[in-house]
């Protein structure tokens, strides 16, 4: 395998990041919908999930 070819770990991590980016959109929609109906508990839980998703998406790994 050459230097230019990504490892299976890199491919898997990229796929996971793409999935999390899609899930983030669903969580944002849930937050916005619950802000409209003034459900602060669901909004708080959703915001907590967004922070966790963002933490993973911004993770650099062992560089």
mmCIF file with all atom_site columns, C-alpha atoms in Angstrom:
data_model
loop_
_atom_site.group_PDB
_atom_site.id
_atom_site.type_symbol
_atom_site.label_atom_id
_atom_site.label_alt_id
_atom_site.label_comp_id
_atom_site.label_asym_id
_atom_site.label_entity_id
_atom_site.label_seq_id
_atom_site.pdbx_PDB_ins_code
_atom_site.Cartn_x
_atom_site.Cartn_y
_atom_site.Cartn_z
_atom_site.occupancy
_atom_site.B_iso_or_equiv
_atom_site.pdbx_formal_charge
_atom_site.auth_seq_id
_atom_site.auth_comp_id
_atom_site.auth_asym_id
_atom_site.auth_atom_id
_atom_site.pdbx_PDB_model_num
ATOM 1  C CA . UNK A 1 1  ? 0.000   0.000  0.000  1.00 0.00 ? 1  UNK A CA 1
ATOM 2  C CA . UNK A 1 2  ? 1.454   3.361  -1.013 1.00 0.00 ? 2  UNK A CA 1
ATOM 3  C CA . UNK A 1 3  ? 1.696   6.495  1.063  1.00 0.00 ? 3  UNK A CA 1
ATOM 4  C CA . UNK A 1 4  ? -1.129  8.127  -0.909 1.00 0.00 ? 4  UNK A CA 1
ATOM 5  C CA . UNK A 1 5  ? -3.631  5.380  -0.085 1.00 0.00 ? 5  UNK A CA 1
ATOM 6  C CA . UNK A 1 6  ? -5.709  5.930  3.055  1.00 0.00 ? 6  UNK A CA 1
ATOM 7  C CA . UNK A 1 7  ? -5.835  3.135  5.613  1.00 0.00 ? 7  UNK A CA 1
ATOM 8  C CA . UNK A 1 8  ? -9.048  1.320  6.446  1.00 0.00 ? 8  UNK A CA 1
ATOM 9  C CA . UNK A 1 9  ? -9.011  3.145  9.790  1.00 0.00 ? 9  UNK A CA 1
ATOM 10 C CA . UNK A 1 10 ? -8.899  6.489  7.977  1.00 0.00 ? 10 UNK A CA 1
ATOM 11 C CA . UNK A 1 11 ? -11.715 5.438  5.652  1.00 0.00 ? 11 UNK A CA 1
ATOM 12 C CA . UNK A 1 12 ? -13.838 4.191  8.555  1.00 0.00 ? 12 UNK A CA 1
ATOM 13 C CA . UNK A 1 13 ? -13.259 7.355  10.558 1.00 0.00 ? 13 UNK A CA 1
ATOM 14 C CA . UNK A 1 14 ? -14.180 9.506  7.555  1.00 0.00 ? 14 UNK A CA 1
ATOM 15 C CA . UNK A 1 15 ? -17.387 7.523  7.068  1.00 0.00 ? 15 UNK A CA 1
ATOM 16 C CA . UNK A 1 16 ? -18.231 7.941  10.748 1.00 0.00 ? 16 UNK A CA 1
ATOM 17 C CA . UNK A 1 17 ? -17.629 11.691 10.516 1.00 0.00 ? 17 UNK A CA 1
ATOM 18 C CA . UNK A 1 18 ? -19.941 11.912 7.495  1.00 0.00 ? 18 UNK A CA 1
ATOM 19 C CA . UNK A 1 19 ? -22.649 10.022 9.378  1.00 0.00 ? 19 UNK A CA 1
ATOM 20 C CA . UNK A 1 20 ? -22.265 12.298 12.394 1.00 0.00 ? 20 UNK A CA 1
ATOM 21 C CA . UNK A 1 21 ? -22.564 15.351 10.142 1.00 0.00 ? 21 UNK A CA 1
ATOM 22 C CA . UNK A 1 22 ? -25.883 13.979 8.855  1.00 0.00 ? 22 UNK A CA 1
ATOM 23 C CA . UNK A 1 23 ? -27.090 13.161 12.366 1.00 0.00 ? 23 UNK A CA 1
ATOM 24 C CA . UNK A 1 24 ? -26.119 16.675 13.460 1.00 0.00 ? 24 UNK A CA 1
ATOM 25 C CA . UNK A 1 25 ? -28.677 18.071 11.010 1.00 0.00 ? 25 UNK A CA 1
ATOM 26 C CA . UNK A 1 26 ? -31.399 15.908 12.583 1.00 0.00 ? 26 UNK A CA 1
ATOM 27 C CA . UNK A 1 27 ? -30.452 17.067 16.080 1.00 0.00 ? 27 UNK A CA 1
ATOM 28 C CA . UNK A 1 28 ? -30.492 20.713 14.940 1.00 0.00 ? 28 UNK A CA 1
ATOM 29 C CA . UNK A 1 29 ? -33.983 20.216 13.494 1.00 0.00 ? 29 UNK A CA 1
ATOM 30 C CA . UNK A 1 30 ? -35.156 18.640 16.755 1.00 0.00 ? 30 UNK A CA 1
ATOM 31 C CA . UNK A 1 31 ? -33.750 21.578 18.717 1.00 0.00 ? 31 UNK A CA 1
ATOM 32 C CA . UNK A 1 32 ? -35.415 24.140 16.451 1.00 0.00 ? 32 UNK A CA 1
ATOM 33 C CA . UNK A 1 33 ? -38.772 22.354 16.565 1.00 0.00 ? 33 UNK A CA 1
ATOM 34 C CA . UNK A 1 34 ? -38.660 22.162 20.348 1.00 0.00 ? 34 UNK A CA 1
ATOM 35 C CA . UNK A 1 35 ? -37.704 25.824 20.684 1.00 0.00 ? 35 UNK A CA 1
ATOM 36 C CA . UNK A 1 36 ? -40.934 26.635 18.839 1.00 0.00 ? 36 UNK A CA 1
ATOM 37 C CA . UNK A 1 37 ? -43.032 24.647 21.327 1.00 0.00 ? 37 UNK A CA 1
ATOM 38 C CA . UNK A 1 38 ? -40.922 25.909 24.248 1.00 0.00 ? 38 UNK A CA 1
ATOM 39 C CA . UNK A 1 39 ? -39.692 22.468 25.357 1.00 0.00 ? 39 UNK A CA 1
ATOM 40 C CA . UNK A 1 40 ? -36.514 23.558 27.128 1.00 0.00 ? 40 UNK A CA 1
ATOM 41 C CA . UNK A 1 41 ? -35.643 20.063 28.387 1.00 0.00 ? 41 UNK A CA 1
ATOM 42 C CA . UNK A 1 42 ? -35.459 18.596 24.875 1.00 0.00 ? 42 UNK A CA 1
ATOM 43 C CA . UNK A 1 43 ? -33.582 21.685 23.664 1.00 0.00 ? 43 UNK A CA 1
ATOM 44 C CA . UNK A 1 44 ? -30.990 21.269 26.434 1.00 0.00 ? 44 UNK A CA 1
ATOM 45 C CA . UNK A 1 45 ? -30.538 17.566 25.658 1.00 0.00 ? 45 UNK A CA 1
ATOM 46 C CA . UNK A 1 46 ? -30.202 18.326 21.941 1.00 0.00 ? 46 UNK A CA 1
ATOM 47 C CA . UNK A 1 47 ? -27.627 21.042 22.569 1.00 0.00 ? 47 UNK A CA 1
ATOM 48 C CA . UNK A 1 48 ? -25.639 18.629 24.720 1.00 0.00 ? 48 UNK A CA 1
ATOM 49 C CA . UNK A 1 49 ? -25.700 16.084 21.889 1.00 0.00 ? 49 UNK A CA 1
ATOM 50 C CA . UNK A 1 50 ? -24.562 18.761 19.418 1.00 0.00 ? 50 UNK A CA 1
ATOM 51 C CA . UNK A 1 51 ? -21.577 19.577 21.628 1.00 0.00 ? 51 UNK A CA 1
ATOM 52 C CA . UNK A 1 52 ? -20.590 15.890 21.703 1.00 0.00 ? 52 UNK A CA 1
ATOM 53 C CA . UNK A 1 53 ? -21.005 15.558 17.934 1.00 0.00 ? 53 UNK A CA 1
ATOM 54 C CA . UNK A 1 54 ? -18.942 18.703 17.324 1.00 0.00 ? 54 UNK A CA 1
ATOM 55 C CA . UNK A 1 55 ? -16.241 17.428 19.668 1.00 0.00 ? 55 UNK A CA 1
ATOM 56 C CA . UNK A 1 56 ? -15.973 14.229 17.620 1.00 0.00 ? 56 UNK A CA 1
ATOM 57 C CA . UNK A 1 57 ? -16.130 16.017 14.260 1.00 0.00 ? 57 UNK A CA 1
ATOM 58 C CA . UNK A 1 58 ? -13.348 18.397 15.334 1.00 0.00 ? 58 UNK A CA 1
ATOM 59 C CA . UNK A 1 59 ? -11.159 15.655 16.817 1.00 0.00 ? 59 UNK A CA 1
ATOM 60 C CA . UNK A 1 60 ? -7.722  15.492 15.217 1.00 0.00 ? 60 UNK A CA 1
ATOM 61 C CA . UNK A 1 61 ? -6.531  12.181 16.653 1.00 0.00 ? 61 UNK A CA 1
ATOM 62 C CA . UNK A 1 62 ? -2.950  11.321 17.447 1.00 0.00 ? 62 UNK A CA 1
ATOM 63 C CA . UNK A 1 63 ? -1.034  13.512 15.042 1.00 0.00 ? 63 UNK A CA 1
#
